[in-house]
């Protein structure tokens, strides 16, 4: 095991003699396996303590720049603030730059202001457009690491992406849809907030590809460009339902689910299966009321913690680690909702 510590320091940490530590480190034998493990554990403990000293008392100012409906940006804010104690002894302060809709130029202007003003890092949810990627490049050139959240900008200079494998999530939704619809005829409505968000586009691609290989061939009817906002979503869904009377199910990659259900209700139409993403306030309520069949969820608190730690690693405040794996995709039903959500009533 490579390490930077003198034998005397390791021996003090392990409570062993320097001679014993020397025998272990140089593989001279004659030492019990349990003692060998004590030496290795002492080195790990020293690594961790050195990290704590390195980040102790440091303050990291992080900017969170997002285009998303208020219900999701609120969930992100709550997740970050809940995770702040776990980042101690470092102190993380955050500035939030949230917008629900608008041209990309507004978000780019915010990013350019941050580049001029300075920041320890940016957590970004933005559309995958060339001009947004160029703005990311300007941030990185100014020494500000960028971590993308939920939806990626793979062609940019961002440091890392934190979130689920969106294509796999869409394929999972298609698998569930096929199981629950079975042989029942009918088409499926797919909704995304805006096609320029790569994450939602990848979900839709995974869903479409898997549905295409299913035995039952169904037409997929797409609704987009609502920005996930209820006010625009309801009208778009109403138009789609009026055009196609065979729509019986929904896969929502981009939100606005209350409005989608309102559109079904206003026409007296049944939605047999409804699969959505993220346990925000609206989706938690709809799932509890059995208006949603399942929600594909990921631990947003864990994602925010990982995003902050990635920025801290960029500043050498934490040791490097291997490539990050995508966040786990959880299939949440009314019966396995996370702690804090009310259990469903039988027969509800």
Short mmCIF file of C-alpha atoms in Angstrom, two decimals:
data_model
loop_
_atom_site.label_atom_id
_atom_site.label_comp_id
_atom_site.label_asym_id
_atom_site.label_seq_id
_atom_site.Cartn_x
_atom_site.Cartn_y
_atom_site.Cartn_z
CA UNK A 1 0.00 0.00 0.00
CA UNK A 2 1.54 3.31 -1.09
CA UNK A 3 1.54 6.00 1.58
CA UNK A 4 3.41 9.20 2.54
CA UNK A 5 3.71 8.51 6.30
CA UNK A 6 6.83 7.79 8.40
CA UNK A 7 6.88 4.39 10.08
CA UNK A 8 6.87 6.13 13.48
CA UNK A 9 3.57 7.89 12.65
CA UNK A 10 1.90 4.68 11.43
CA UNK A 11 3.10 2.82 14.53
CA UNK A 12 1.66 5.53 16.78
CA UNK A 13 -1.68 5.38 14.94
CA UNK A 14 -1.84 1.58 15.07
CA UNK A 15 -0.54 1.23 18.65
CA UNK A 16 2.22 -1.13 17.45
CA UNK A 17 5.99 -1.08 17.55
CA UNK A 18 7.95 0.50 14.74
CA UNK A 19 9.68 -2.84 14.14
CA UNK A 20 6.33 -4.58 13.61
CA UNK A 21 5.11 -1.92 11.21
CA UNK A 22 8.41 -2.13 9.32
CA UNK A 23 8.02 -5.92 8.94
CA UNK A 24 4.46 -5.50 7.60
CA UNK A 25 5.31 -2.75 5.13
CA UNK A 26 8.29 -4.61 3.77
CA UNK A 27 6.49 -8.00 3.72
CA UNK A 28 9.12 -9.73 5.85
CA UNK A 29 6.60 -12.19 7.33
CA UNK A 30 6.31 -13.44 10.87
CA UNK A 31 3.34 -11.16 11.63
CA UNK A 32 -0.23 -12.26 12.31
CA UNK A 33 -2.81 -11.44 9.65
CA UNK A 34 -4.82 -9.42 12.17
CA UNK A 35 -1.76 -7.28 12.89
CA UNK A 36 -1.22 -6.72 9.16
CA UNK A 37 -4.81 -5.51 8.91
CA UNK A 38 -4.25 -3.15 11.85
CA UNK A 39 -1.33 -1.53 10.02
CA UNK A 40 -3.33 -1.10 6.82
CA UNK A 41 -6.26 0.31 8.77
CA UNK A 42 -3.94 2.78 10.48
CA UNK A 43 -2.80 4.04 7.07
CA UNK A 44 -6.42 4.44 5.97
CA UNK A 45 -7.19 6.33 9.17
CA UNK A 46 -4.26 8.66 8.58
CA UNK A 47 -5.47 9.28 5.03
CA UNK A 48 -8.92 10.21 6.28
CA UNK A 49 -7.60 12.43 9.05
CA UNK A 50 -5.24 14.20 6.68
CA UNK A 51 -8.22 14.90 4.42
CA UNK A 52 -10.19 16.32 7.36
CA UNK A 53 -7.30 18.62 8.26
CA UNK A 54 -7.00 19.68 4.64
CA UNK A 55 -10.66 20.71 4.34
CA UNK A 56 -11.17 21.85 7.92
CA UNK A 57 -12.11 25.51 8.10
CA UNK A 58 -12.29 25.91 4.32
CA UNK A 59 -15.31 27.58 2.80
CA UNK A 60 -16.51 26.63 -0.67
CA UNK A 61 -18.88 29.03 -2.40
CA UNK A 62 -20.88 27.06 -4.97
CA UNK A 63 -23.35 28.44 -7.50
CA UNK A 64 -26.35 26.30 -8.54
CA UNK A 65 -27.63 27.36 -11.97
CA UNK A 66 -30.79 25.64 -13.14
CA UNK A 67 -33.66 25.88 -15.57
CA UNK A 68 -36.43 23.76 -14.11
CA UNK A 69 -39.98 24.00 -12.76
CA UNK A 70 -40.18 25.46 -9.25
CA UNK A 71 -41.17 22.09 -7.78
CA UNK A 72 -37.84 20.55 -8.88
CA UNK A 73 -35.59 23.50 -8.06
CA UNK A 74 -37.13 23.55 -4.58
CA UNK A 75 -36.33 19.84 -4.21
CA UNK A 76 -32.72 20.53 -5.23
CA UNK A 77 -32.40 23.38 -2.72
CA UNK A 78 -33.86 21.22 0.06
CA UNK A 79 -31.57 18.29 -0.84
CA UNK A 80 -28.44 20.44 -0.78
CA UNK A 81 -29.29 22.12 2.50
CA UNK A 82 -30.05 18.73 4.08
CA UNK A 83 -26.62 17.44 3.04
CA UNK A 84 -24.55 20.40 4.24
CA UNK A 85 -23.82 18.84 7.68
CA UNK A 86 -22.39 15.74 5.99
CA UNK A 87 -19.77 17.91 4.25
CA UNK A 88 -18.21 19.12 7.52
CA UNK A 89 -15.56 20.11 8.50
CA UNK A 90 -15.67 22.01 5.20
CA UNK A 91 -18.22 24.80 5.01
CA UNK A 92 -20.28 24.97 1.81
CA UNK A 93 -22.19 28.14 1.01
CA UNK A 94 -24.50 28.26 -1.98
CA UNK A 95 -25.96 30.82 -4.32
CA UNK A 96 -29.06 29.78 -6.25
CA UNK A 97 -29.84 30.98 -9.77
CA UNK A 98 -33.17 29.36 -10.68
CA UNK A 99 -35.48 30.05 -13.62
CA UNK A 100 -38.46 28.11 -14.87
CA UNK A 101 -38.31 29.10 -18.52
CA UNK A 102 -36.78 31.63 -20.88
CA UNK A 103 -34.12 31.82 -23.60
CA UNK A 104 -30.77 30.16 -23.08
CA UNK A 105 -29.14 33.59 -23.33
CA UNK A 106 -30.42 34.45 -19.84
CA UNK A 107 -28.79 31.40 -18.30
CA UNK A 108 -25.59 32.08 -20.25
CA UNK A 109 -25.53 35.66 -18.93
CA UNK A 110 -25.74 34.29 -15.38
CA UNK A 111 -22.86 31.89 -16.06
CA UNK A 112 -20.73 34.69 -17.50
CA UNK A 113 -21.37 36.86 -14.43
CA UNK A 114 -20.22 33.99 -12.22
CA UNK A 115 -17.07 33.61 -14.35
CA UNK A 116 -16.23 37.28 -13.81
CA UNK A 117 -17.19 37.39 -10.12
CA UNK A 118 -15.59 34.10 -9.16
CA UNK A 119 -16.83 30.90 -7.53
CA UNK A 120 -15.41 27.61 -6.23
CA UNK A 121 -17.75 25.69 -8.53
CA UNK A 122 -20.99 25.57 -10.49
CA UNK A 123 -23.66 22.86 -10.39
CA UNK A 124 -25.56 23.19 -13.66
CA UNK A 125 -28.84 22.00 -15.16
CA UNK A 126 -29.11 23.50 -18.62
CA UNK A 127 -30.12 22.66 -22.19
CA UNK A 128 -27.51 20.96 -24.37
CA UNK A 129 -26.85 23.82 -26.79
CA UNK A 130 -23.52 24.90 -28.35
CA UNK A 131 -23.73 28.35 -26.78
CA UNK A 132 -24.30 26.82 -23.32
CA UNK A 133 -21.29 24.55 -23.83
CA UNK A 134 -19.22 27.61 -24.77
CA UNK A 135 -20.29 29.32 -21.53
CA UNK A 136 -19.19 26.24 -19.58
CA UNK A 137 -15.82 26.55 -21.32
CA UNK A 138 -15.50 30.15 -20.15
CA UNK A 139 -16.23 29.11 -16.56
CA UNK A 140 -13.61 26.37 -16.68
CA UNK A 141 -11.09 28.75 -18.28
CA UNK A 142 -11.68 31.05 -15.29
CA UNK A 143 -10.72 28.20 -12.95
CA UNK A 144 -14.30 27.32 -11.96
CA UNK A 145 -15.15 23.59 -12.17
CA UNK A 146 -18.60 22.72 -13.51
CA UNK A 147 -20.66 19.66 -12.58
CA UNK A 148 -23.80 18.90 -14.59
CA UNK A 149 -26.82 17.61 -12.68
CA UNK A 150 -29.66 15.37 -13.96
CA UNK A 151 -29.03 16.28 -17.60
CA UNK A 152 -25.57 16.27 -19.15
CA UNK A 153 -23.51 18.43 -21.51
CA UNK A 154 -21.04 15.75 -22.68
CA UNK A 155 -19.47 17.91 -25.39
CA UNK A 156 -18.55 20.65 -22.93
CA UNK A 157 -15.59 21.13 -20.59
CA UNK A 158 -17.67 20.14 -17.56
CA UNK A 159 -15.76 18.14 -14.94
CA UNK A 160 -18.38 15.45 -14.30
CA UNK A 161 -22.03 14.49 -14.63
CA UNK A 162 -24.04 13.49 -11.57
CA UNK A 163 -27.34 11.69 -12.06
CA UNK A 164 -28.95 8.56 -13.41
CA UNK A 165 -28.36 6.77 -16.70
CA UNK A 166 -31.31 8.42 -18.42
CA UNK A 167 -31.46 5.98 -21.34
CA UNK A 168 -31.63 3.06 -18.90
CA UNK A 169 -34.37 4.87 -16.99
CA UNK A 170 -36.45 5.23 -20.14
CA UNK A 171 -35.95 1.55 -20.95
CA UNK A 172 -37.06 0.67 -17.41
CA UNK A 173 -40.22 2.74 -17.86
CA UNK A 174 -40.96 0.92 -21.14
CA UNK A 175 -40.49 -2.46 -19.46
CA UNK A 176 -42.94 -1.54 -16.70
CA UNK A 177 -45.38 -0.09 -19.22
CA UNK A 178 -45.37 -3.31 -21.23
CA UNK A 179 -45.89 -5.46 -18.15
CA UNK A 180 -48.81 -3.40 -16.85
CA UNK A 181 -50.61 -2.80 -20.15
CA UNK A 182 -50.18 -6.40 -21.22
CA UNK A 183 -52.47 -7.22 -24.14
CA UNK A 184 -54.65 -4.17 -23.65
CA UNK A 185 -54.75 -2.14 -26.89
CA UNK A 186 -53.97 1.55 -26.94
CA UNK A 187 -51.30 4.16 -27.53
CA UNK A 188 -48.90 5.85 -25.11
CA UNK A 189 -48.43 9.60 -24.56
CA UNK A 190 -44.80 10.61 -23.94
CA UNK A 191 -44.14 14.05 -22.47
CA UNK A 192 -40.84 15.95 -22.25
CA UNK A 193 -40.41 19.52 -21.11
CA UNK A 194 -38.10 20.55 -23.94
CA UNK A 195 -36.12 18.61 -26.50
CA UNK A 196 -32.88 20.50 -25.84
CA UNK A 197 -32.49 18.85 -22.42
CA UNK A 198 -30.32 15.84 -23.16
CA UNK A 199 -31.45 13.91 -20.09
CA UNK A 200 -35.12 13.94 -21.09
CA UNK A 201 -34.25 13.23 -24.71
CA UNK A 202 -32.23 10.18 -23.63
CA UNK A 203 -35.10 8.96 -21.45
CA UNK A 204 -37.46 9.23 -24.40
CA UNK A 205 -34.99 7.44 -26.67
CA UNK A 206 -34.57 4.57 -24.21
CA UNK A 207 -38.32 4.33 -23.80
CA UNK A 208 -39.03 4.41 -27.54
CA UNK A 209 -36.34 1.84 -28.37
CA UNK A 210 -37.56 -0.64 -25.77
CA UNK A 211 -41.24 -0.15 -26.65
CA UNK A 212 -40.40 -0.79 -30.30
CA UNK A 213 -39.05 -4.24 -29.43
CA UNK A 214 -42.10 -5.18 -27.33
CA UNK A 215 -44.62 -7.71 -28.71
CA UNK A 216 -47.50 -5.24 -28.59
CA UNK A 217 -46.90 -2.51 -31.15
CA UNK A 218 -48.17 0.82 -29.85
CA UNK A 219 -48.02 4.29 -31.30
CA UNK A 220 -46.13 6.79 -29.17
CA UNK A 221 -47.62 10.29 -29.20
CA UNK A 222 -45.15 12.99 -28.10
CA UNK A 223 -45.90 16.23 -26.29
CA UNK A 224 -43.02 18.66 -25.79
CA UNK A 225 -41.97 22.29 -25.25
CA UNK A 226 -44.13 22.85 -22.16
CA UNK A 227 -41.07 23.47 -19.92
CA UNK A 228 -42.79 21.06 -17.53
CA UNK A 229 -45.14 23.85 -16.42
CA UNK A 230 -48.75 22.99 -15.65
CA UNK A 231 -50.18 26.02 -17.43
CA UNK A 232 -48.80 25.00 -20.83
CA UNK A 233 -48.77 21.26 -20.27
CA UNK A 234 -52.55 20.94 -19.83
CA UNK A 235 -53.39 22.55 -23.18
CA UNK A 236 -50.80 20.50 -25.06
CA UNK A 237 -52.06 17.24 -23.56
CA UNK A 238 -55.69 18.17 -24.24
CA UNK A 239 -54.87 18.69 -27.91
CA UNK A 240 -53.07 15.34 -28.09
CA UNK A 241 -55.94 13.46 -26.41
CA UNK A 242 -58.49 15.01 -28.75
CA UNK A 243 -56.42 14.03 -31.78
CA UNK A 244 -55.89 10.45 -30.61
CA UNK A 245 -58.72 8.71 -28.78
CA UNK A 246 -56.61 5.56 -28.38
CA UNK A 247 -54.17 7.04 -25.84
CA UNK A 248 -54.48 4.96 -22.65
CA UNK A 249 -51.16 5.51 -20.85
CA UNK A 250 -48.48 8.13 -20.15
CA UNK A 251 -44.71 8.13 -19.77
CA UNK A 252 -43.67 11.52 -18.39
CA UNK A 253 -39.97 12.23 -18.77
CA UNK A 254 -40.35 15.94 -18.05
CA UNK A 255 -43.03 16.64 -15.44
CA UNK A 256 -46.25 18.66 -15.48
CA UNK A 257 -48.08 15.54 -14.32
CA UNK A 258 -50.89 17.24 -12.40
CA UNK A 259 -51.83 19.10 -15.59
CA UNK A 260 -51.62 15.92 -17.66
CA UNK A 261 -54.06 14.14 -15.34
CA UNK A 262 -56.35 17.18 -15.33
CA UNK A 263 -56.53 16.91 -19.12
CA UNK A 264 -57.54 13.25 -18.92
CA UNK A 265 -60.15 14.08 -16.27
CA UNK A 266 -61.64 16.96 -18.23
CA UNK A 267 -62.35 14.63 -21.16
CA UNK A 268 -63.55 11.78 -18.96
CA UNK A 269 -60.68 9.61 -20.22
CA UNK A 270 -58.97 6.85 -18.25
CA UNK A 271 -55.21 6.75 -17.85
CA UNK A 272 -54.51 3.07 -17.24
CA UNK A 273 -50.76 3.39 -16.58
CA UNK A 274 -48.81 6.54 -15.70
CA UNK A 275 -45.04 6.39 -15.11
CA UNK A 276 -43.22 9.55 -14.03
CA UNK A 277 -39.83 10.72 -12.73
CA UNK A 278 -38.70 12.18 -9.39
CA UNK A 279 -40.49 12.25 -6.04
CA UNK A 280 -41.07 15.97 -5.88
CA UNK A 281 -44.01 17.35 -3.90
CA UNK A 282 -46.53 16.90 -6.74
CA UNK A 283 -45.48 13.38 -7.65
CA UNK A 284 -45.42 12.24 -4.03
CA UNK A 285 -49.01 13.38 -3.64
CA UNK A 286 -50.14 11.86 -6.94
CA UNK A 287 -48.48 8.54 -6.15
CA UNK A 288 -50.08 8.45 -2.71
CA UNK A 289 -53.46 9.11 -4.36
CA UNK A 290 -52.83 6.27 -6.87
CA UNK A 291 -52.94 8.68 -9.79
CA UNK A 292 -49.45 7.55 -10.77
CA UNK A 293 -48.53 3.90 -11.24
CA UNK A 294 -44.84 4.33 -10.38
CA UNK A 295 -42.16 7.00 -10.09
CA UNK A 296 -38.60 6.42 -11.26
CA UNK A 297 -36.64 8.09 -8.51
CA UNK A 298 -33.03 8.71 -7.52
CA UNK A 299 -31.57 9.97 -4.26
CA UNK A 300 -31.26 13.70 -4.91
CA UNK A 301 -29.54 14.27 -1.58
CA UNK A 302 -26.85 11.78 -2.54
CA UNK A 303 -26.50 13.48 -5.94
CA UNK A 304 -26.02 16.90 -4.35
CA UNK A 305 -23.47 15.51 -1.91
CA UNK A 306 -21.55 13.90 -4.78
CA UNK A 307 -21.68 17.11 -6.82
CA UNK A 308 -20.23 19.14 -3.94
CA UNK A 309 -17.54 16.55 -3.25
CA UNK A 310 -16.57 16.54 -6.94
CA UNK A 311 -16.03 20.30 -6.79
CA UNK A 312 -13.99 19.89 -3.60
CA UNK A 313 -11.82 17.31 -5.38
CA UNK A 314 -11.21 19.81 -8.16
CA UNK A 315 -9.63 22.04 -5.50
CA UNK A 316 -7.54 19.13 -4.11
CA UNK A 317 -9.48 19.27 -0.85
CA UNK A 318 -10.48 15.61 -1.18
CA UNK A 319 -8.51 12.71 -2.65
CA UNK A 320 -9.29 11.62 -6.18
CA UNK A 321 -11.46 8.57 -6.72
CA UNK A 322 -12.32 6.40 -9.69
CA UNK A 323 -14.95 7.23 -12.31
CA UNK A 324 -18.33 7.86 -10.69
CA UNK A 325 -21.12 5.42 -11.43
CA UNK A 326 -24.59 6.66 -12.38
CA UNK A 327 -27.04 7.12 -9.53
CA UNK A 328 -29.23 4.13 -8.78
CA UNK A 329 -32.70 4.13 -10.37
CA UNK A 330 -35.41 3.32 -7.83
CA UNK A 331 -38.87 2.15 -8.91
CA UNK A 332 -41.19 3.66 -6.30
CA UNK A 333 -44.81 2.56 -5.91
CA UNK A 334 -47.37 3.56 -3.26
CA UNK A 335 -46.07 0.68 -1.15
CA UNK A 336 -42.34 1.44 -1.00
CA UNK A 337 -42.28 5.20 -0.69
CA UNK A 338 -39.23 6.59 1.17
CA UNK A 339 -39.45 7.41 4.89
CA UNK A 340 -41.54 10.48 5.56
CA UNK A 341 -44.13 9.73 2.88
CA UNK A 342 -47.48 8.51 4.15
CA UNK A 343 -48.33 4.86 3.46
CA UNK A 344 -51.19 4.16 1.07
CA UNK A 345 -54.64 3.31 2.33
CA UNK A 346 -55.81 -0.17 1.31
CA UNK A 347 -58.44 -0.04 -1.36
CA UNK A 348 -57.70 3.65 -2.04
#
